[in-house]
mmCIF file of C-alpha atoms and ligand atoms in Angstrom:
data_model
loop_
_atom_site.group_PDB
_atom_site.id
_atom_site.type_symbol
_atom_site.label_atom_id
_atom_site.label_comp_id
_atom_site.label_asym_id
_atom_site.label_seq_id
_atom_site.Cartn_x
_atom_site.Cartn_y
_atom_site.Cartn_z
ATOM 1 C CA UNK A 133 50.392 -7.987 2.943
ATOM 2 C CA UNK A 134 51.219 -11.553 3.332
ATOM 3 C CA UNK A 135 55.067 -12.063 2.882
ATOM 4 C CA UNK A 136 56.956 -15.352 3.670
ATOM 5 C CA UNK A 137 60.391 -15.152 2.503
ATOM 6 C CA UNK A 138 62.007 -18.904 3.160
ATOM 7 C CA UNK A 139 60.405 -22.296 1.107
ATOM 8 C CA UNK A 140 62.186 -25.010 -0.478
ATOM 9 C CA UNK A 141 61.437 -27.122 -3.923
ATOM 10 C CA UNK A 142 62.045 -30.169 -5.421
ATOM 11 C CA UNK A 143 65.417 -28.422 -6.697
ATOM 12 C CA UNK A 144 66.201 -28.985 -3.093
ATOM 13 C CA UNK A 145 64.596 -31.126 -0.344
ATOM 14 C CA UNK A 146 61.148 -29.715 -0.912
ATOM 15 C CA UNK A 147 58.397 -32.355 -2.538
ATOM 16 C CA UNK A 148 56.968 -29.780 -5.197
ATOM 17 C CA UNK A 149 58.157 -28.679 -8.099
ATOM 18 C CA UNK A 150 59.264 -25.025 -8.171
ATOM 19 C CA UNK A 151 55.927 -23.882 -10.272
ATOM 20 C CA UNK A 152 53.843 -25.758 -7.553
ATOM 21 C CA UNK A 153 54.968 -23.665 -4.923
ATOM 22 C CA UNK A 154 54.120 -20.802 -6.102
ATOM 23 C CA UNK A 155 50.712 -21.877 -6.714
ATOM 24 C CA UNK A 156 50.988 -23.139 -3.041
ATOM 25 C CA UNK A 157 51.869 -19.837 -2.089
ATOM 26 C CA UNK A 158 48.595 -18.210 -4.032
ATOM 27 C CA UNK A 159 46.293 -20.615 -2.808
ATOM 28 C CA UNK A 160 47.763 -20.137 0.699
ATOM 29 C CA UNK A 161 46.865 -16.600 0.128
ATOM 30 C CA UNK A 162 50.362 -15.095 0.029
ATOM 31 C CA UNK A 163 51.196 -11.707 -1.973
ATOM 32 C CA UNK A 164 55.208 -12.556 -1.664
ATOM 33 C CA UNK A 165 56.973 -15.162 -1.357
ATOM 34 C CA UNK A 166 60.831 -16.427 -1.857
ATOM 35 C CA UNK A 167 62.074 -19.411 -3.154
ATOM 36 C CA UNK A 168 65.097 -20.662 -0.935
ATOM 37 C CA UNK A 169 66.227 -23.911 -1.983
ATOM 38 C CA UNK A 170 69.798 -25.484 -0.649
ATOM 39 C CA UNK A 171 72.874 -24.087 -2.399
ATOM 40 C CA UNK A 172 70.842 -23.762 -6.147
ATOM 41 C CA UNK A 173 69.018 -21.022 -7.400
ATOM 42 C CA UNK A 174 67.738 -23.297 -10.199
ATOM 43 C CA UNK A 175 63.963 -22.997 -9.448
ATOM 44 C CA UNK A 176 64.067 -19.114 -9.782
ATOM 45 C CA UNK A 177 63.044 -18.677 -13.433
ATOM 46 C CA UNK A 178 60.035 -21.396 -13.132
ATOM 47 C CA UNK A 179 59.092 -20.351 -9.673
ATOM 48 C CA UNK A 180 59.111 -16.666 -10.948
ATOM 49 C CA UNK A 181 57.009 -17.359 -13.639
ATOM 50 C CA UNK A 182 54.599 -19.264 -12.374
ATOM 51 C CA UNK A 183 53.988 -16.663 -9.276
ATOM 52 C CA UNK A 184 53.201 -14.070 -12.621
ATOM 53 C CA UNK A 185 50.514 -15.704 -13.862
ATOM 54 C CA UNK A 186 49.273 -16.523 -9.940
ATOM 55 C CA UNK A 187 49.472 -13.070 -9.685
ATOM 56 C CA UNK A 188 52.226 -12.751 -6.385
ATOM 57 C CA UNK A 189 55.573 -11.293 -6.515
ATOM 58 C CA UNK A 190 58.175 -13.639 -6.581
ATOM 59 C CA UNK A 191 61.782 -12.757 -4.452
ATOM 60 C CA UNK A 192 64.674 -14.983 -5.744
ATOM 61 C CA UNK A 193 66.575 -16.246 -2.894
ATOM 62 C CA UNK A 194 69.087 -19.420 -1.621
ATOM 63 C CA UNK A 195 69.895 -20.775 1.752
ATOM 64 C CA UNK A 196 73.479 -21.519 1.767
ATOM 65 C CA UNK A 197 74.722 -24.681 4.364
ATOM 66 C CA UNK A 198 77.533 -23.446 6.185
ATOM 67 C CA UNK A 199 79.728 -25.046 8.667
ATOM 68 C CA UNK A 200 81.623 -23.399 11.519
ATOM 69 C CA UNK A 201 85.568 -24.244 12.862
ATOM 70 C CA UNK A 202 83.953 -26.033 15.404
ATOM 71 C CA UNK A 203 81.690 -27.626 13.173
ATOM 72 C CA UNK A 204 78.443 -26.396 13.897
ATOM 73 C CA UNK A 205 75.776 -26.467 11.054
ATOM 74 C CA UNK A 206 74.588 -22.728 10.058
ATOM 75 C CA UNK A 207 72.163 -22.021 7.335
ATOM 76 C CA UNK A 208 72.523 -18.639 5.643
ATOM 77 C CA UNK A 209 69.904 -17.350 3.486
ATOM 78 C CA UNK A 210 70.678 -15.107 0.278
ATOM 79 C CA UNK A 211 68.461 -12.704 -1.370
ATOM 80 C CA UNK A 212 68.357 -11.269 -4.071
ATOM 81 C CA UNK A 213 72.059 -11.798 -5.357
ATOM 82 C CA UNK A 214 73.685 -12.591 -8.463
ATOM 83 C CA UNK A 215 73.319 -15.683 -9.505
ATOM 84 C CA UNK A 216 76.458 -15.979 -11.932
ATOM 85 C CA UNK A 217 78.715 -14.225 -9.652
ATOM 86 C CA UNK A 218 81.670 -16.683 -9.557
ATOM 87 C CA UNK A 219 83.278 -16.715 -6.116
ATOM 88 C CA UNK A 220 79.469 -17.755 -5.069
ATOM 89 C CA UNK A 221 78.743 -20.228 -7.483
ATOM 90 C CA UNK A 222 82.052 -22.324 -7.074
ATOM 91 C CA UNK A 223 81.261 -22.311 -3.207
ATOM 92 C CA UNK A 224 77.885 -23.473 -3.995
ATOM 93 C CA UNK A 225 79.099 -26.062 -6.530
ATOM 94 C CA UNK A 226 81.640 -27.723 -4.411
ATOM 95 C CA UNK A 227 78.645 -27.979 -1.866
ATOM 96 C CA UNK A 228 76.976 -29.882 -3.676
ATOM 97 C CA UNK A 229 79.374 -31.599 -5.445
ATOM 98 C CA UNK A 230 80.482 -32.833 -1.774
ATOM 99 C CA UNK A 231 76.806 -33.173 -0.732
ATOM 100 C CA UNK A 232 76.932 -35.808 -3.680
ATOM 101 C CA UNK A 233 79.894 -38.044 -2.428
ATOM 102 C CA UNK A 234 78.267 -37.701 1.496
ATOM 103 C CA UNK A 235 75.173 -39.057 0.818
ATOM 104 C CA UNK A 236 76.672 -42.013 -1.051
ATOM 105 C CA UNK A 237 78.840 -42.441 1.696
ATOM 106 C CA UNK A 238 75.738 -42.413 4.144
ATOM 107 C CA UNK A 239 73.854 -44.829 1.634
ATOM 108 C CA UNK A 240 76.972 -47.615 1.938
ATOM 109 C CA UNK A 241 77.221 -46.967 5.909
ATOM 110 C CA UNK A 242 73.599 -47.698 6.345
ATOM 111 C CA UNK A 243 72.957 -50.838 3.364
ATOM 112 C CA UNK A 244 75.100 -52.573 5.665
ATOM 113 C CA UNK A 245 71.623 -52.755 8.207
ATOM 114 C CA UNK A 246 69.045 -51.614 5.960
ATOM 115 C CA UNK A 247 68.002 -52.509 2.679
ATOM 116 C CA UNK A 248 68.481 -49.796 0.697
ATOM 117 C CA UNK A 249 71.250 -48.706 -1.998
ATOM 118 C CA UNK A 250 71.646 -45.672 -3.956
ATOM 119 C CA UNK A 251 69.723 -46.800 -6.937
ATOM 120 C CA UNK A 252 66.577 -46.238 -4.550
ATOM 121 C CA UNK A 253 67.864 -43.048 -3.095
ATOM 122 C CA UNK A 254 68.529 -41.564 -6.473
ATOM 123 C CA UNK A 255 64.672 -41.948 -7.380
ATOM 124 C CA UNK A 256 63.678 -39.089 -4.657
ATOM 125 C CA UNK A 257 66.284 -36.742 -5.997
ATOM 126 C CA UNK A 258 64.804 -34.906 -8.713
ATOM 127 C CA UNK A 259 67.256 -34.116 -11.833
ATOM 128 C CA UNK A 260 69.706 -31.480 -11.115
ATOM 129 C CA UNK A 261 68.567 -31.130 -7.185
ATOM 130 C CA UNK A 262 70.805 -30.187 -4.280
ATOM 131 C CA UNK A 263 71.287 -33.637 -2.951
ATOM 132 C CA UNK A 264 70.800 -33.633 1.004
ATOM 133 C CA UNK A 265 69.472 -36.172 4.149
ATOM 134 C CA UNK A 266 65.973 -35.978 3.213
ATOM 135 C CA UNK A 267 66.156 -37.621 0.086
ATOM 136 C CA UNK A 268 67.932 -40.486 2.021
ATOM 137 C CA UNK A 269 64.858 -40.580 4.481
ATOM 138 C CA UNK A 270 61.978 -40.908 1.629
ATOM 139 C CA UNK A 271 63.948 -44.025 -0.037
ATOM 140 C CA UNK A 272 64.197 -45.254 3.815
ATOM 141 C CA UNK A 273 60.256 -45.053 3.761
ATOM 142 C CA UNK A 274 59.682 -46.477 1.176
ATOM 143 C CA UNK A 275 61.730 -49.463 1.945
ATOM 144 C CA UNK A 276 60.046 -49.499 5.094
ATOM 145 C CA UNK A 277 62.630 -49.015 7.700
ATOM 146 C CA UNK A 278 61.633 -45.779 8.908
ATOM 147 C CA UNK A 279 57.496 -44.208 9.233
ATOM 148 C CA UNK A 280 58.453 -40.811 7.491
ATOM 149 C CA UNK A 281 61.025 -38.156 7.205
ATOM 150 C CA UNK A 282 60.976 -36.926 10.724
ATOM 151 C CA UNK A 283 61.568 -40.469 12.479
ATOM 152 C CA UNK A 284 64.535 -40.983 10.009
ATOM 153 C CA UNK A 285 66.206 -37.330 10.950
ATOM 154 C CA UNK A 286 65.089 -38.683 14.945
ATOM 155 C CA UNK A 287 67.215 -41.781 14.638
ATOM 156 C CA UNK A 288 69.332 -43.075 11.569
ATOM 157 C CA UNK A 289 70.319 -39.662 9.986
ATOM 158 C CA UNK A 290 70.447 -37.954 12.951
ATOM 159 C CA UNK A 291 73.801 -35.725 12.992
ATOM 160 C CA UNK A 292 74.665 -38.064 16.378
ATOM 161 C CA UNK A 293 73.828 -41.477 14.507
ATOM 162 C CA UNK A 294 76.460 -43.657 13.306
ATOM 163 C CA UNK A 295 75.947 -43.122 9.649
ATOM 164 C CA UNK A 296 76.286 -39.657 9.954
ATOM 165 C CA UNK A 297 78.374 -37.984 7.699
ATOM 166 C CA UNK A 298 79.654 -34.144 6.972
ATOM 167 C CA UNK A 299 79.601 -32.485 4.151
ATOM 168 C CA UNK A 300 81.902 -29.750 2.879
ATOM 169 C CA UNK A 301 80.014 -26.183 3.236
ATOM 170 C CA UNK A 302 81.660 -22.846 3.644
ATOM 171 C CA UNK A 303 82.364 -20.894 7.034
ATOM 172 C CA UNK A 304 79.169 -18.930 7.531
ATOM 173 C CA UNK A 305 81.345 -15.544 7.562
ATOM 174 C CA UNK A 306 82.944 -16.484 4.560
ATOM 175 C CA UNK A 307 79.580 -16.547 3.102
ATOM 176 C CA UNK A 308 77.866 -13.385 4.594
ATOM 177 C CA UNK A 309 81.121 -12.109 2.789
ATOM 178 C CA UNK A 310 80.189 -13.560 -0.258
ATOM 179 C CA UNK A 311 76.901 -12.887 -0.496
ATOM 180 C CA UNK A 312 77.385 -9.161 0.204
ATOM 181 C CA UNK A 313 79.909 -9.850 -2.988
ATOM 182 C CA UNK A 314 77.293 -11.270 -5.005
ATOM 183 C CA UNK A 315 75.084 -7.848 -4.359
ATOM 184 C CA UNK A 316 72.795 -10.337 -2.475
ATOM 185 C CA UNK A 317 71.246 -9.998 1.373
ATOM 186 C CA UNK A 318 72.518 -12.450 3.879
ATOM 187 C CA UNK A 319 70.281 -13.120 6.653
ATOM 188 C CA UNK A 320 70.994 -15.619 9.029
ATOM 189 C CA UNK A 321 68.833 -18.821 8.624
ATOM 190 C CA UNK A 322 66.587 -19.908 12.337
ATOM 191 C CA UNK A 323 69.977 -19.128 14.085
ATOM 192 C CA UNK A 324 69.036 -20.398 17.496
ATOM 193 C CA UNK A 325 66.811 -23.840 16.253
ATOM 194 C CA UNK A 326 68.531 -25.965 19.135
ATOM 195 C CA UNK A 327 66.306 -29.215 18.205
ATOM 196 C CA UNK A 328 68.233 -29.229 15.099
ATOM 197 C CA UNK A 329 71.652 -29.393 17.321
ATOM 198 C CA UNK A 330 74.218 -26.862 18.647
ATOM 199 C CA UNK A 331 73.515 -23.231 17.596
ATOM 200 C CA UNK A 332 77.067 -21.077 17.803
ATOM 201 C CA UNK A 333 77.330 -18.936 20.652
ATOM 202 C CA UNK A 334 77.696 -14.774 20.686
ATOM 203 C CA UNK A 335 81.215 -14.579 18.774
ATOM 204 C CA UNK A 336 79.647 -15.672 15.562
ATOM 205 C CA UNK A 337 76.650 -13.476 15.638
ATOM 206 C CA UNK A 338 78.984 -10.848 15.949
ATOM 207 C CA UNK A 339 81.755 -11.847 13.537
ATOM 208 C CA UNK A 340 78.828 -12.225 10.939
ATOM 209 C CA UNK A 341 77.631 -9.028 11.652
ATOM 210 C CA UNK A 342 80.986 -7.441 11.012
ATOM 211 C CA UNK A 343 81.358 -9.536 7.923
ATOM 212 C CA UNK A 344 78.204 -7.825 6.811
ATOM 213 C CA UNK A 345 75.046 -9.437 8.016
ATOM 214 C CA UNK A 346 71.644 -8.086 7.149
ATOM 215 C CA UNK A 347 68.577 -9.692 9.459
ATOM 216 C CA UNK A 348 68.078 -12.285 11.443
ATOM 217 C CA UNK A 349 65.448 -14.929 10.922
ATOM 218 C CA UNK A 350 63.012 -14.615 14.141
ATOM 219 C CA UNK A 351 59.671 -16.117 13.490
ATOM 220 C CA UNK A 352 60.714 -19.270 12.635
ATOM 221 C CA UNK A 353 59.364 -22.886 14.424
ATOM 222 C CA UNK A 354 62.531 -23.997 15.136
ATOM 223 C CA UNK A 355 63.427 -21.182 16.941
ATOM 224 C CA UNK A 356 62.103 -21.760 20.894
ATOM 225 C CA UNK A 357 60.009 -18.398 21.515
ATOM 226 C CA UNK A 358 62.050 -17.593 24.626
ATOM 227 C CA UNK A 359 65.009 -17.382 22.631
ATOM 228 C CA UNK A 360 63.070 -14.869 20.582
ATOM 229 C CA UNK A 361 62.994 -11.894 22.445
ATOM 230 C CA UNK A 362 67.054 -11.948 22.546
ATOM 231 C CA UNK A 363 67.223 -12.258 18.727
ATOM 232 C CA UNK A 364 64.800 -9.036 18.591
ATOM 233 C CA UNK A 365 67.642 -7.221 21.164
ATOM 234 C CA UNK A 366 70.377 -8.096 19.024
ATOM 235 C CA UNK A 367 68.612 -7.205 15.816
ATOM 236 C CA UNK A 368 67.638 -4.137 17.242
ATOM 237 C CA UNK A 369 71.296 -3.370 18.632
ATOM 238 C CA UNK A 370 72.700 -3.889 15.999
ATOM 239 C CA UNK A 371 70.103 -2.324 13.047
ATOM 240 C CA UNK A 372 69.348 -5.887 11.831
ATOM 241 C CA UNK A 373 65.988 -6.466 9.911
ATOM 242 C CA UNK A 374 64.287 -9.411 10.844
ATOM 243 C CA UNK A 375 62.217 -12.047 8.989
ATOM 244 C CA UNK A 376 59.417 -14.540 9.855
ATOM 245 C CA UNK A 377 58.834 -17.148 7.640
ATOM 246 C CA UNK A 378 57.631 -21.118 7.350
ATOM 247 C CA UNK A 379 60.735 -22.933 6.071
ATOM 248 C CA UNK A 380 57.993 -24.740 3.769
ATOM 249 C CA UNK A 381 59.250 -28.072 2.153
ATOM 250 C CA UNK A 382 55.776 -29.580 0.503
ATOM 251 C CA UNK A 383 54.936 -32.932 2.416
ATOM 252 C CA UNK A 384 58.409 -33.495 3.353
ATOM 253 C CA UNK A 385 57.784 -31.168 6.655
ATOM 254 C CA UNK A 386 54.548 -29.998 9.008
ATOM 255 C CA UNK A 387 55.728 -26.187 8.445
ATOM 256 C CA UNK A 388 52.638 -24.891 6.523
ATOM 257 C CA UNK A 389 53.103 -21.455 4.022
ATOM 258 C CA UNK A 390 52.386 -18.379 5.738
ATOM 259 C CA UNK A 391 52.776 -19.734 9.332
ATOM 260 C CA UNK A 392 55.343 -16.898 10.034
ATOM 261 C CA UNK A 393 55.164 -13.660 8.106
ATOM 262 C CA UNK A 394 57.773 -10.698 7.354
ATOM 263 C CA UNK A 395 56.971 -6.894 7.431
ATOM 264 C CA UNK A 396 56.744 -5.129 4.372
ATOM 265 C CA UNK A 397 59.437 -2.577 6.100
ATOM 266 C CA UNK A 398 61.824 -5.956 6.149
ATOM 267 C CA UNK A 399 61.129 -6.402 2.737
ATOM 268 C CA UNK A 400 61.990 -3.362 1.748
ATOM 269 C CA UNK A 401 65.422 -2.898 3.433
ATOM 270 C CA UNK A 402 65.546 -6.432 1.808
ATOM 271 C CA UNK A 403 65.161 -4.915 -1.653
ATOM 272 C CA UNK A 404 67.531 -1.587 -0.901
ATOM 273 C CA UNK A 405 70.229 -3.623 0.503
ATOM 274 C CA UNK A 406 70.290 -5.658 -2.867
ATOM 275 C CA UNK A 407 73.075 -4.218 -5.625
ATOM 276 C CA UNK A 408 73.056 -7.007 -7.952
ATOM 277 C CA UNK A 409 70.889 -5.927 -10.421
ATOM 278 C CA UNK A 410 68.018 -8.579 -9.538
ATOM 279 C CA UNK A 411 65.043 -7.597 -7.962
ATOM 280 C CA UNK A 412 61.977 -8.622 -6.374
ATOM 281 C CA UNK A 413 59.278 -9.662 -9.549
ATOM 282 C CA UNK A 414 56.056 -8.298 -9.377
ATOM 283 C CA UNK A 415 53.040 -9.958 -11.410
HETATM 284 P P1 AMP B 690 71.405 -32.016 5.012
HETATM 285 O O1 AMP B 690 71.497 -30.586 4.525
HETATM 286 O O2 AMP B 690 71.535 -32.982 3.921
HETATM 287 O O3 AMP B 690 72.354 -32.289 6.157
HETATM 288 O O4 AMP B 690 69.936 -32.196 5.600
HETATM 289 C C1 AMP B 690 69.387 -31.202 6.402
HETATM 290 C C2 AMP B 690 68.005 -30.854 5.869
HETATM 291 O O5 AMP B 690 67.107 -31.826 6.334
HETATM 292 C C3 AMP B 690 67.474 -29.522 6.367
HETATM 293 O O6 AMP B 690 67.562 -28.576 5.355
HETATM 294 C C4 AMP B 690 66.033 -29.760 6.677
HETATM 295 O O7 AMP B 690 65.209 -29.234 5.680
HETATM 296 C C5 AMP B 690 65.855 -31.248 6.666
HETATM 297 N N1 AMP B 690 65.440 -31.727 7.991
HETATM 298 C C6 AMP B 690 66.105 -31.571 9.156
HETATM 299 N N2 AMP B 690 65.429 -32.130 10.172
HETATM 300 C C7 AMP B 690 64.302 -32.649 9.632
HETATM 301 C C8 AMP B 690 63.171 -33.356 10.155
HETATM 302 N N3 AMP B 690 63.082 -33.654 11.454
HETATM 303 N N4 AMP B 690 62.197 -33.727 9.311
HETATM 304 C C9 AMP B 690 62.288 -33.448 7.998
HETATM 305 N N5 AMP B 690 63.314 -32.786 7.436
HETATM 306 C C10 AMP B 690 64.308 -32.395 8.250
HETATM 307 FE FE1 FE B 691 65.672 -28.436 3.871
HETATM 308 FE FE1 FE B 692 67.512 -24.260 7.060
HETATM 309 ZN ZN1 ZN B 693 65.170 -23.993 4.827
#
């Protein structure tokens, strides 16, 4: 069984359309896969239908941007939850509502040295998508300043460039909490990908897993392999499941489907941890 639970959409930051990754997913010879785009769950009904007539089972999921005290980015990623239940959805909403007025606000810092406005931004963003950095770094393509997504995130939209800016996003225990609310399956999102920038420190972990926490993503890219074997010890310490997965965006990243895989066992404390009422689709 090939499972790989984490991929993103054009409803998000991912090039394809929700449909076309789950035809991704077939042709890349998956039997599950999830559909995890940014703070929507908008994709789920075409993703879900499309992996039926590809004949894989579909698992609806979200990855929820969160923001520590200290304002360190975590990404949280929800499985299986409601996706009506309200205290979730108005987090979610003011996310990207926020997300919205940030990348504006990143648009005007950088037209002052680069020739590009929001009128070119707004043609990457697909109708109705979670707005986020990446679409910024496809109109700075195609304008020219930058060679492709990865040299933009290495230099103008890096979190340490000057035209950074933040975007509201919940606490990340506030979110395990509301996940676990939502009858959903929180599991914490390539918690130790340093290249991305600074990972939160032992407290966290553990105030997450009070709050509720279900796995921990391990076989992930961004996470360095000897920083691995220390998720596995916690996980195991602490009766976490654990995930491997490719963080797939279309073109708009390297990470290939199926480059990581999850265990059926994972999947299935996935699916009995779930009390919403939504499940895992089957062809
Ligand atoms: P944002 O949520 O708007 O702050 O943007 C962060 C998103 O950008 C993440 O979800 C990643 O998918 C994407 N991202 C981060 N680093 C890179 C990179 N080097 N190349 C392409 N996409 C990236
Ligand atoms: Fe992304
Ligand atoms: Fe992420
Ligand atoms: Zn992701």
């Amino acid at each position: 069984m090939k499972i790989d639970l984490h991929t993103h959409s054009a409803d998000s930051d991912g090039t394809e359309r929700p449909g076309d990754v789950a035809r991704a997913a077939r042709a890349a010879g998956l039997d599950v896969f999830a559909l995890t785009d940014h703070d929507t769950t908008s994709g789920w009904q075409e993703a879900g239908d499309a992996a039926a007539a590809a004949g894989i089972s579909f698992v609806p999921g979200m990855e929820i941007s969160c923001t520590t005290g200290d304002g360190i980015s975590v990404h949280l990623l929800s499985y299986l939850h409601d996706p009506e239940e309200p205290a979730l959805l108005a987090e979610i909403e003011s996310s990207r509502s926020s997300r919205l007025t940030r990348a504006a606000r990143m648009v005007e810092l950088l037209s002052v040295d680069y020739p590009i406005d929001w009128d070119i931004v707004r043609e990457h963003v697909h109708d109705g998508a979670t707005v986020g950095r990446p679409h910024i770094a496809d109109a700075l393509v195609t304008v020219g300043v930058v060679e492709s997504r990865s040299a933009a995130f290495a230099s103008v939209l890096s979190s340490r460039s000057r035209y950074y800016v933040a975007h509201h996003a919940p606490d990340p225990v506030h979110a395990v909490r509301l996940v676990r609310a939502a009858g959903g399956v929180p599991v914490f999102a390539h918690p130790l990908a340093t290249a991305r920038g600074r990972v939160v420190g032992p407290e966290v972990f553990e105030a997450m897993i009070d709050a509720g926490l279900a796995g921990l993503e391990v076989a992930h890219r961004d996470n360095p392999e000897e920083a691995r074997a220390r998720l596995v010890r916690m996980a195991s310490e602490h009766d976490l499941l654990v995930t491997g997965s490719s963080d797939y965006h279309g073109s708009g990243k390297p990470n290939r489907l199926g480059e990581n895989l999850t265990s059926v066992q994972s999947l299935v404390r996935i699916e009995e941890q779930a009390s919403s009422g939504v499940g895992v689709r089957h062809p």
